[in-house]
Short mmCIF file of C-alpha atoms in Angstrom, two decimals:
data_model
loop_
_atom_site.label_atom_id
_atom_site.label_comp_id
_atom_site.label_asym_id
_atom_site.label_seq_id
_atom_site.Cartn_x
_atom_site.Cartn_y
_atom_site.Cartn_z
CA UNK A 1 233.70 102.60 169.55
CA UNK A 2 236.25 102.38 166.80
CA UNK A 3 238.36 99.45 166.38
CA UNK A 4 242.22 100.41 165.60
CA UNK A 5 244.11 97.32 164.54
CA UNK A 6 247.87 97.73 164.15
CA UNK A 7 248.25 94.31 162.90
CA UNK A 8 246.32 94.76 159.78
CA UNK A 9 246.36 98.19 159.61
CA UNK A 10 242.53 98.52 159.71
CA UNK A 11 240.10 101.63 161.59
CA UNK A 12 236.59 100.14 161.83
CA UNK A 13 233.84 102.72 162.53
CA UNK A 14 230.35 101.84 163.35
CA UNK A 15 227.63 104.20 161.67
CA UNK A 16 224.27 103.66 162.66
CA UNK A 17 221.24 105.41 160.50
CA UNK A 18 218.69 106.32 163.10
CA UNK A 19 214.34 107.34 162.00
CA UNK A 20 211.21 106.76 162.49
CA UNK A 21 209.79 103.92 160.40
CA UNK A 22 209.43 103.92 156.78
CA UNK A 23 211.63 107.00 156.32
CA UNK A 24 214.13 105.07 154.43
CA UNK A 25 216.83 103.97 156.05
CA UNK A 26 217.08 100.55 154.63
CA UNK A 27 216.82 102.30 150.92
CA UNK A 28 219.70 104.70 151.95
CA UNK A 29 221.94 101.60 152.92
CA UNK A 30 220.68 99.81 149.66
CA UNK A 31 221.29 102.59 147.21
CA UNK A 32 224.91 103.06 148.54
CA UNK A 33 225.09 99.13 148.52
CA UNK A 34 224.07 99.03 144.53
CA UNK A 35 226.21 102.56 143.60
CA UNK A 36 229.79 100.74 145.13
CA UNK A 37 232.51 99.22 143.50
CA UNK A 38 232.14 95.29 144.49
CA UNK A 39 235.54 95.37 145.67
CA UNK A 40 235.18 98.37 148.39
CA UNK A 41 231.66 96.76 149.91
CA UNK A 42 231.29 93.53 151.71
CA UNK A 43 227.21 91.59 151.70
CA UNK A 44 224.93 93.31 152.46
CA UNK A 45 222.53 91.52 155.38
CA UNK A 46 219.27 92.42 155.77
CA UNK A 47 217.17 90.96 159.02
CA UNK A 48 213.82 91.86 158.05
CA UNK A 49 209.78 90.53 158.15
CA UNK A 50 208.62 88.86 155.51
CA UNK A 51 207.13 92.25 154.27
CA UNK A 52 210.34 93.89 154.32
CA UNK A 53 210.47 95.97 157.51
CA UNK A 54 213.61 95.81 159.10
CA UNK A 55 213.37 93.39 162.02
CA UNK A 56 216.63 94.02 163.39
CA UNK A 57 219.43 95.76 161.59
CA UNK A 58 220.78 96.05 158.04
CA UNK A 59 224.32 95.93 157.71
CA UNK A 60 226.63 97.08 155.10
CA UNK A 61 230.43 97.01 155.37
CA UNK A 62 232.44 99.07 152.99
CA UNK A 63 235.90 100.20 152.60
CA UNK A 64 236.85 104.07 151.73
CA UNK A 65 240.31 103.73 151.30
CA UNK A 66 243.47 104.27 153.10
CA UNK A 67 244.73 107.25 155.52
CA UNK A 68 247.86 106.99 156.65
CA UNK A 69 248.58 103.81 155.34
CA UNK A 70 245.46 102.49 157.78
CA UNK A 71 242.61 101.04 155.91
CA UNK A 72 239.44 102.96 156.51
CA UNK A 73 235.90 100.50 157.29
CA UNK A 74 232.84 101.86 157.97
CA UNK A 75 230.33 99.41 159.22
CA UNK A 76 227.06 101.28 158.51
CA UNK A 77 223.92 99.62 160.04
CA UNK A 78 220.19 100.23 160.94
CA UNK A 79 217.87 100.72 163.06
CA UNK A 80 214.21 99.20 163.02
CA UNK A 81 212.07 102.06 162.82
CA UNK A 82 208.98 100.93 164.99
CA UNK A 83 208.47 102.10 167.73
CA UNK A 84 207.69 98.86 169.57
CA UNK A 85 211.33 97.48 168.36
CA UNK A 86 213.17 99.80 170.99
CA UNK A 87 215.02 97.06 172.83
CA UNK A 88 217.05 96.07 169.61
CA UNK A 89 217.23 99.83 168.38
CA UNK A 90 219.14 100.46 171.96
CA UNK A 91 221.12 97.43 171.15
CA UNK A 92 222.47 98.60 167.90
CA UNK A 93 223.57 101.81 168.89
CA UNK A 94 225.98 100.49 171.32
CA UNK A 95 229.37 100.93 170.48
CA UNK A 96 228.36 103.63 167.70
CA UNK A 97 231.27 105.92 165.92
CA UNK A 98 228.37 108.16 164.16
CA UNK A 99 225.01 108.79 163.42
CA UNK A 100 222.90 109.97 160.41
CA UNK A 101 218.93 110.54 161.65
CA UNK A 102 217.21 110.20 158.27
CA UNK A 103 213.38 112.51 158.65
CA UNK A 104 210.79 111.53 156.86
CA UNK A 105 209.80 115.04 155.02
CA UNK A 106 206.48 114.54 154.73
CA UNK A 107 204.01 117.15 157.33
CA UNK A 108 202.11 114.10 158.66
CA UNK A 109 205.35 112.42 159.36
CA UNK A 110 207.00 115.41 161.92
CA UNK A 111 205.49 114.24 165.21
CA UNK A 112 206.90 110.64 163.98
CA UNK A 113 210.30 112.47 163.40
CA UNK A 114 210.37 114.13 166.72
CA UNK A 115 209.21 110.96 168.70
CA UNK A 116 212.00 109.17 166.94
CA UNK A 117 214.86 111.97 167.50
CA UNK A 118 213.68 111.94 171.42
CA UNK A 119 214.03 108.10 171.33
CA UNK A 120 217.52 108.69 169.65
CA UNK A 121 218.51 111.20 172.66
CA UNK A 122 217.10 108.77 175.55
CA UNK A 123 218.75 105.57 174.23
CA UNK A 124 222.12 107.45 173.72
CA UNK A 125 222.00 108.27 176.89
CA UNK A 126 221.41 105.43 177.91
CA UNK A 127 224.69 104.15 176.87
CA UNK A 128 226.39 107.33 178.23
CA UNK A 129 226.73 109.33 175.05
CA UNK A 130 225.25 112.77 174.02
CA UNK A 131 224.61 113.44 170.40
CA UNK A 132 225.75 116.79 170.95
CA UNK A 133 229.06 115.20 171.28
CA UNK A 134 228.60 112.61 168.70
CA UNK A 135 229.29 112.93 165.11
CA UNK A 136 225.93 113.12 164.03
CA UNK A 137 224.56 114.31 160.30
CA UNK A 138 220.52 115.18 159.89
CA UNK A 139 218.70 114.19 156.14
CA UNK A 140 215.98 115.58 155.07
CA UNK A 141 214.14 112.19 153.19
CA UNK A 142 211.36 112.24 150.81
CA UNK A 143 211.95 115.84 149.46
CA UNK A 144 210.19 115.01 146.02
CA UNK A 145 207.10 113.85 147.65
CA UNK A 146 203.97 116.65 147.11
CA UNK A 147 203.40 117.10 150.88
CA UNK A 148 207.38 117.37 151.96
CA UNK A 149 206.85 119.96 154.96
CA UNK A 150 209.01 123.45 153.89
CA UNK A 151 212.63 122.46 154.69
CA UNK A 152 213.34 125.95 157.01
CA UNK A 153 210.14 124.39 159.15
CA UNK A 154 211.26 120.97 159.26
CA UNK A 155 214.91 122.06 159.92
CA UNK A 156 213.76 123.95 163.06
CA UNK A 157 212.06 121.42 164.55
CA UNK A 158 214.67 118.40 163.46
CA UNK A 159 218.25 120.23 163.37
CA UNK A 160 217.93 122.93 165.95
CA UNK A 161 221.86 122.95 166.68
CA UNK A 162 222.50 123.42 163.18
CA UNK A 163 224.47 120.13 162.64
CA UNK A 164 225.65 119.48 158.81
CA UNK A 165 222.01 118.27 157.24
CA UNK A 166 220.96 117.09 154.06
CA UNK A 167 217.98 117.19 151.43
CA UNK A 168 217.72 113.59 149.90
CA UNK A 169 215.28 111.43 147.90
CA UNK A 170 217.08 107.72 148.92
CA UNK A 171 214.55 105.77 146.02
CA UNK A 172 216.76 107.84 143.18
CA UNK A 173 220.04 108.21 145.64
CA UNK A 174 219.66 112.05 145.68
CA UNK A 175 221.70 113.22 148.96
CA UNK A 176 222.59 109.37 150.20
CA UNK A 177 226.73 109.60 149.26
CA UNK A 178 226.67 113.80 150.25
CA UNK A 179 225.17 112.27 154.04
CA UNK A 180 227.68 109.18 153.87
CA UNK A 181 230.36 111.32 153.01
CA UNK A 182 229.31 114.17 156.05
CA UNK A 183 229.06 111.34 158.58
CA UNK A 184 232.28 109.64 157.66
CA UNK A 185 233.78 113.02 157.78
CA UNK A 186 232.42 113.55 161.21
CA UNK A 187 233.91 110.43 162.35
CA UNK A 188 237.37 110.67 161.18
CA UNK A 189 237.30 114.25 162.59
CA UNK A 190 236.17 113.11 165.88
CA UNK A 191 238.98 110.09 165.68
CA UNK A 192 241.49 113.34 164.88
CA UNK A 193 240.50 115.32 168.38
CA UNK A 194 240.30 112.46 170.26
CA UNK A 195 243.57 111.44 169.36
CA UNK A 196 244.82 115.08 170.87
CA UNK B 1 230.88 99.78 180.26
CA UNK B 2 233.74 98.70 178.54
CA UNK B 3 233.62 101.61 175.85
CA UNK B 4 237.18 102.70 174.95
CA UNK B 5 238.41 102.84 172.11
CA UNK B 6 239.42 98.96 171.37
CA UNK B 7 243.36 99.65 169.91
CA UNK B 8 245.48 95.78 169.08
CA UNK B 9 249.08 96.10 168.38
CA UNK B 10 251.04 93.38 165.91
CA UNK B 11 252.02 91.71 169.80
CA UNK B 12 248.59 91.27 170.98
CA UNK B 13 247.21 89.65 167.45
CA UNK B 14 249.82 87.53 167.43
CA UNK B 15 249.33 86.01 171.42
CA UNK B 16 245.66 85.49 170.13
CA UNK B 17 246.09 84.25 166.90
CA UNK B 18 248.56 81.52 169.38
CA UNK B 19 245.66 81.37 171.56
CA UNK B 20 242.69 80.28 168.52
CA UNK B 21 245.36 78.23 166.84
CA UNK B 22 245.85 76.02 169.91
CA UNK B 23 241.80 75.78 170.41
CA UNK B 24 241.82 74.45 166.77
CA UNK B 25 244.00 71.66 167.77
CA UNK B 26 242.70 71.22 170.90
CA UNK B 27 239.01 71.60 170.14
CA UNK B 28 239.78 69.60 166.77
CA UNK B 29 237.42 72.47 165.33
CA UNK B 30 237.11 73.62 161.67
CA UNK B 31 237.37 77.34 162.49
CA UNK B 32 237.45 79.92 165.36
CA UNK B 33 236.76 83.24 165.81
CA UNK B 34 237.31 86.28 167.41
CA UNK B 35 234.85 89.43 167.23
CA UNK B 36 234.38 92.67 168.91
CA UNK B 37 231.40 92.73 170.71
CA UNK B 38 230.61 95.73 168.62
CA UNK B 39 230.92 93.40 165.09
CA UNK B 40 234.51 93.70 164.35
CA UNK B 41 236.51 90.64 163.76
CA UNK B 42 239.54 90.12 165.16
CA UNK B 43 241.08 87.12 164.83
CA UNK B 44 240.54 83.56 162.75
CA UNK B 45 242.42 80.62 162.87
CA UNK B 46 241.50 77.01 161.23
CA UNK B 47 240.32 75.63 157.75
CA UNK B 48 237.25 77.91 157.22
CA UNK B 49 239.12 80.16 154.43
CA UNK B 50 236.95 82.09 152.58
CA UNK B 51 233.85 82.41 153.97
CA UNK B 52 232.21 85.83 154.77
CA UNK B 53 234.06 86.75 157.63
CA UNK B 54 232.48 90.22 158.16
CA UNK B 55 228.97 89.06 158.08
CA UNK B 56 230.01 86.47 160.44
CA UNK B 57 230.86 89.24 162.96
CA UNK B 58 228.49 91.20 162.84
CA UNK B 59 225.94 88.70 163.13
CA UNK B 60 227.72 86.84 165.96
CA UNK B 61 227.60 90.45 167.95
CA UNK B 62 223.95 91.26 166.99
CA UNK B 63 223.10 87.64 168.09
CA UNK B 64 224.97 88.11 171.64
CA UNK B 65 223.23 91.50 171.82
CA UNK B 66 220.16 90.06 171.43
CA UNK B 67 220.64 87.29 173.81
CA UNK B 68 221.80 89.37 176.28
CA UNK B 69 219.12 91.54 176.53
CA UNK B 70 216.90 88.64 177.18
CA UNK B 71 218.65 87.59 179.72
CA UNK B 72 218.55 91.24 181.19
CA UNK B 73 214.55 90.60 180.54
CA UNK B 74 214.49 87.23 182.78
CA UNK B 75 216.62 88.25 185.54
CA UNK B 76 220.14 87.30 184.42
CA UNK B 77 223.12 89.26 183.81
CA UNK B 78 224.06 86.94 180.51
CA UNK B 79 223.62 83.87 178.76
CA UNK B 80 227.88 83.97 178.21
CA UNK B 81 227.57 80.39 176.23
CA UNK B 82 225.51 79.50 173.31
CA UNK B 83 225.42 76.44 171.38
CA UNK B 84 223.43 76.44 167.54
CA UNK B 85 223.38 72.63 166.73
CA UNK B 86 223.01 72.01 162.99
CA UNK B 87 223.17 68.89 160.47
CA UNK B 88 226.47 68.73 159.83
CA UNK B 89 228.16 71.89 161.63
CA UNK B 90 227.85 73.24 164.97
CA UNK B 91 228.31 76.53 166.46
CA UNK B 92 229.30 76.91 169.78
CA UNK B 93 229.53 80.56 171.16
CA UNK B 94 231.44 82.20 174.42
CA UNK B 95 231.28 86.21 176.10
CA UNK B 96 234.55 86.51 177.25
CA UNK B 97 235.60 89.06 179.60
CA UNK B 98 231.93 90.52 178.49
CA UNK B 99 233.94 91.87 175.62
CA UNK B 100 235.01 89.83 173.46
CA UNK B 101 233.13 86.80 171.56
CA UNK B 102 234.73 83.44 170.66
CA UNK B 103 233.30 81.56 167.86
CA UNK B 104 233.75 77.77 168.04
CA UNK B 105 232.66 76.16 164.12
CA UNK B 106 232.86 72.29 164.80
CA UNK B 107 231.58 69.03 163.06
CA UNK B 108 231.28 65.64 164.05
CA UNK B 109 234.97 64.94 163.92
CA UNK B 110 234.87 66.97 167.96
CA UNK B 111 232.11 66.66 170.79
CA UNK B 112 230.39 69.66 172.16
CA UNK B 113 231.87 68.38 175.58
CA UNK B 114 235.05 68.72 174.36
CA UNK B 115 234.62 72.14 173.00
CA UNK B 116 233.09 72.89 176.09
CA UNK B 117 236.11 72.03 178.12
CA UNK B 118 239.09 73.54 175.73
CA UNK B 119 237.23 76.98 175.13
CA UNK B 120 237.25 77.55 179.21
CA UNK B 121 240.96 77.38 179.19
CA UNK B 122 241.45 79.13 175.73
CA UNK B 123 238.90 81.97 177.02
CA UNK B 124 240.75 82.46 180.66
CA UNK B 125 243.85 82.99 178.36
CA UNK B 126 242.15 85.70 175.74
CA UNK B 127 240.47 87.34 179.19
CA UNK B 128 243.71 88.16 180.19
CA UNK B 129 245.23 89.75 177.00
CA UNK B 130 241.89 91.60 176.66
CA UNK B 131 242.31 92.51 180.13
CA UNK B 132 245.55 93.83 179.27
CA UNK B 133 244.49 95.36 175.88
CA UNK B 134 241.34 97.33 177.64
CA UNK B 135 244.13 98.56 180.95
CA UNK B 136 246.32 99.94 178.05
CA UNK B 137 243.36 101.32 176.19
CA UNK B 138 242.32 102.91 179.21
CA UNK B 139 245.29 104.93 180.64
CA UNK B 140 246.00 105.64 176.33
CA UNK B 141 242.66 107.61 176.82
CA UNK B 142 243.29 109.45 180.53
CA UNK B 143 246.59 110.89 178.87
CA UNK B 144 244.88 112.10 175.55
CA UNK B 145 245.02 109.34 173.26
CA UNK B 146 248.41 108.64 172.88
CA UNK B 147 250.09 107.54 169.81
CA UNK B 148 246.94 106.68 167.14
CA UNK B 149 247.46 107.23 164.02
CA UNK B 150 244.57 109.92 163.86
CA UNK B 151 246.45 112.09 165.51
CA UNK B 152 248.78 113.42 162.62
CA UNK B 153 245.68 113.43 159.52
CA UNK B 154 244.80 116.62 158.33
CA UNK B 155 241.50 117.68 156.71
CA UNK B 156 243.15 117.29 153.63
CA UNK B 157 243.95 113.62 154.10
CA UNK B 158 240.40 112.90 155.11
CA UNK B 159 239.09 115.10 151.38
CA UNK B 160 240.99 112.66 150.13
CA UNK B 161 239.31 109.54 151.00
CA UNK B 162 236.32 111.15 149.21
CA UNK B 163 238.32 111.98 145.93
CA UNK B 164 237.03 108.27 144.33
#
């Protein structure tokens, strides 16, 4: 849940990006982490294997600017995609302000997708949240690749409420800021109602 | 689950910032801090100036999140106290009010008994301005949020966050 401090004017919102493994989440937090003006982003930490899976979490803070005179932070982290890391993926979506679920486009990749957007549902749950009521942004990842499944097929199966969704190739930074920028939006939107 | 929306007012910073500053003394520690359980920091007080503060939290959080779900695993509720001995610093970390995390940084000029003993007062005293934080946080949310600042942005104000 977002942290409002009055003291130093601050709004921190946790972002989580949610997938199966491999469909780059890491790369989407590394391409925004190497596109950002040093003084807006904090380090970026990455716990990972010593073949670069993500063991844990990334984590990327990073400053948008001010609204209201309140300084905007979004905290964006990880998931690990595995399926056998589900303890820690529950872990990290506690206290979660949005989520981006980045699909891996590729056709032998959908049933991964799905299993992955089910475990997304359940673990939400879990901690008493619906994604239908969470700010929540779909991308499309991997669109260059030669066996991307249609998108109007893949967008059936992954984004059947129609949420705001995204085409992206994370390795060149295609569709990473346009997905930042939808799930920031989400959340500040969400802050707006909430404050109602 | 303590979910709401966390919300600290200039008051409640500065009874903890009173709070950490005492430990310091107390404690003779190099640095304290308080995080969110979710990551966010919230509070520092000592002679640590400088350091990455924001990977500190969120790496404090993911390591109570961790530890608490193996305790879940073997039976227990939490493991509220950890204690990371090193070569010259130690870390000595306390759940309080299953909330909030304090952050003890101390070298060989303080004992881990004595850290032991001045956090459970210190942490009694944040419980209770949590406590009161969380109550306030609470009935802000049964009557519809009350005065955030989110309440008055308009789209427009949000476009322009994206106009870098």
């Amino acid at each position: 849940m977002s942290f409002i401090n009055y003291s130093s004017r601050e709004i921190n919102c946790k972002i989580v990006y949610y997938g199966p493994g491999l469909c780059g989440k890491t790369t989407n937090l590394q391409f925004i982490y190497n596109k950002t003006n040093p003084d807006l982003k904090g380090k970026m930490i990455s716990l990972a294997t010593e073949t670069e899976r993500t063991l844990f979490f990334d984590f990327l803070p990073l400053a948008l600017g001010q609204i209201r005179g309140f300084k905007t932070r979004f905290h964006l982290y990880t998931v690990p995609g595995q399926v056998f890391y589900d303890a820690s993926r529950k872990l990290i979506l506690k206290g979660v302000d949005g989520v981006v679920f980045v699909a891996d486009s590729q056709i032998e990749r959908m049933e991964a997708n799905l299993e992955s957007l089910d475990n997304l549902k359940l673990n939400l749950a879990e901690q008493g949240y619906e994604l239908d009521k969470t700010p929540y942004i779909v991308q499309y990842n991997k669109r260059d690749l030669p066996n991307a499944a249609p998108l109007d097929e893949i967008r059936k199966l992954l984004n059947p409420t129609g949420v705001p969704d995204f085409e992206a190739c994370a390795t060149v930074g295609t569709g990473v800021f346009e997905t930042l920028k939808a799930v920031a939006r989400a959340v500040l939107s969400d802050l707006k109602q909430m404050s109602k | 689950m303590n979910d709401t929306q966390l919300v600290m007012y200039d008051e409640d910073y500065r009874k903890i910032l009173a709070v950490i500053q005492q430990l310091v003394r107390d404690a003779n520690a190099k640095g304290i801090f308080v995080v969110d359980r979710n990551g966010q920091l919230i509070g520092e007080a000592g002679e640590m100036r400088g350091i990455d503060t924001t990977s500190l939290a969120s790496l404090t959080a993911g390591c109570i999140a961790a530890t608490g779900g193996l305790a879940k695993i073997v039976g227990e509720e939490e493991f509220p106290i950890h204690f990371h001995q090193g070569q010259r610093d130690n870390l000595h970390i306390t759940l309080v009010a299953h909330r909030i995390i304090l952050v003890v940084v101390f070298d060989d000029r303080s004992s881990l008994g004595l850290v032991r003993l001045r956090v459970k007062k210190a942490g009694s005293e944040l419980a209770k301005i949590f406590e009161h934080i969380q109550k306030r946080s609470e009935q802000a949310n049964a009557g519809g949020g009350g005065d955030a600042p989110f309440s008055e942005i308009t789209d427009e104000d949000i476009d322009n966050l994206f106009s870098m």
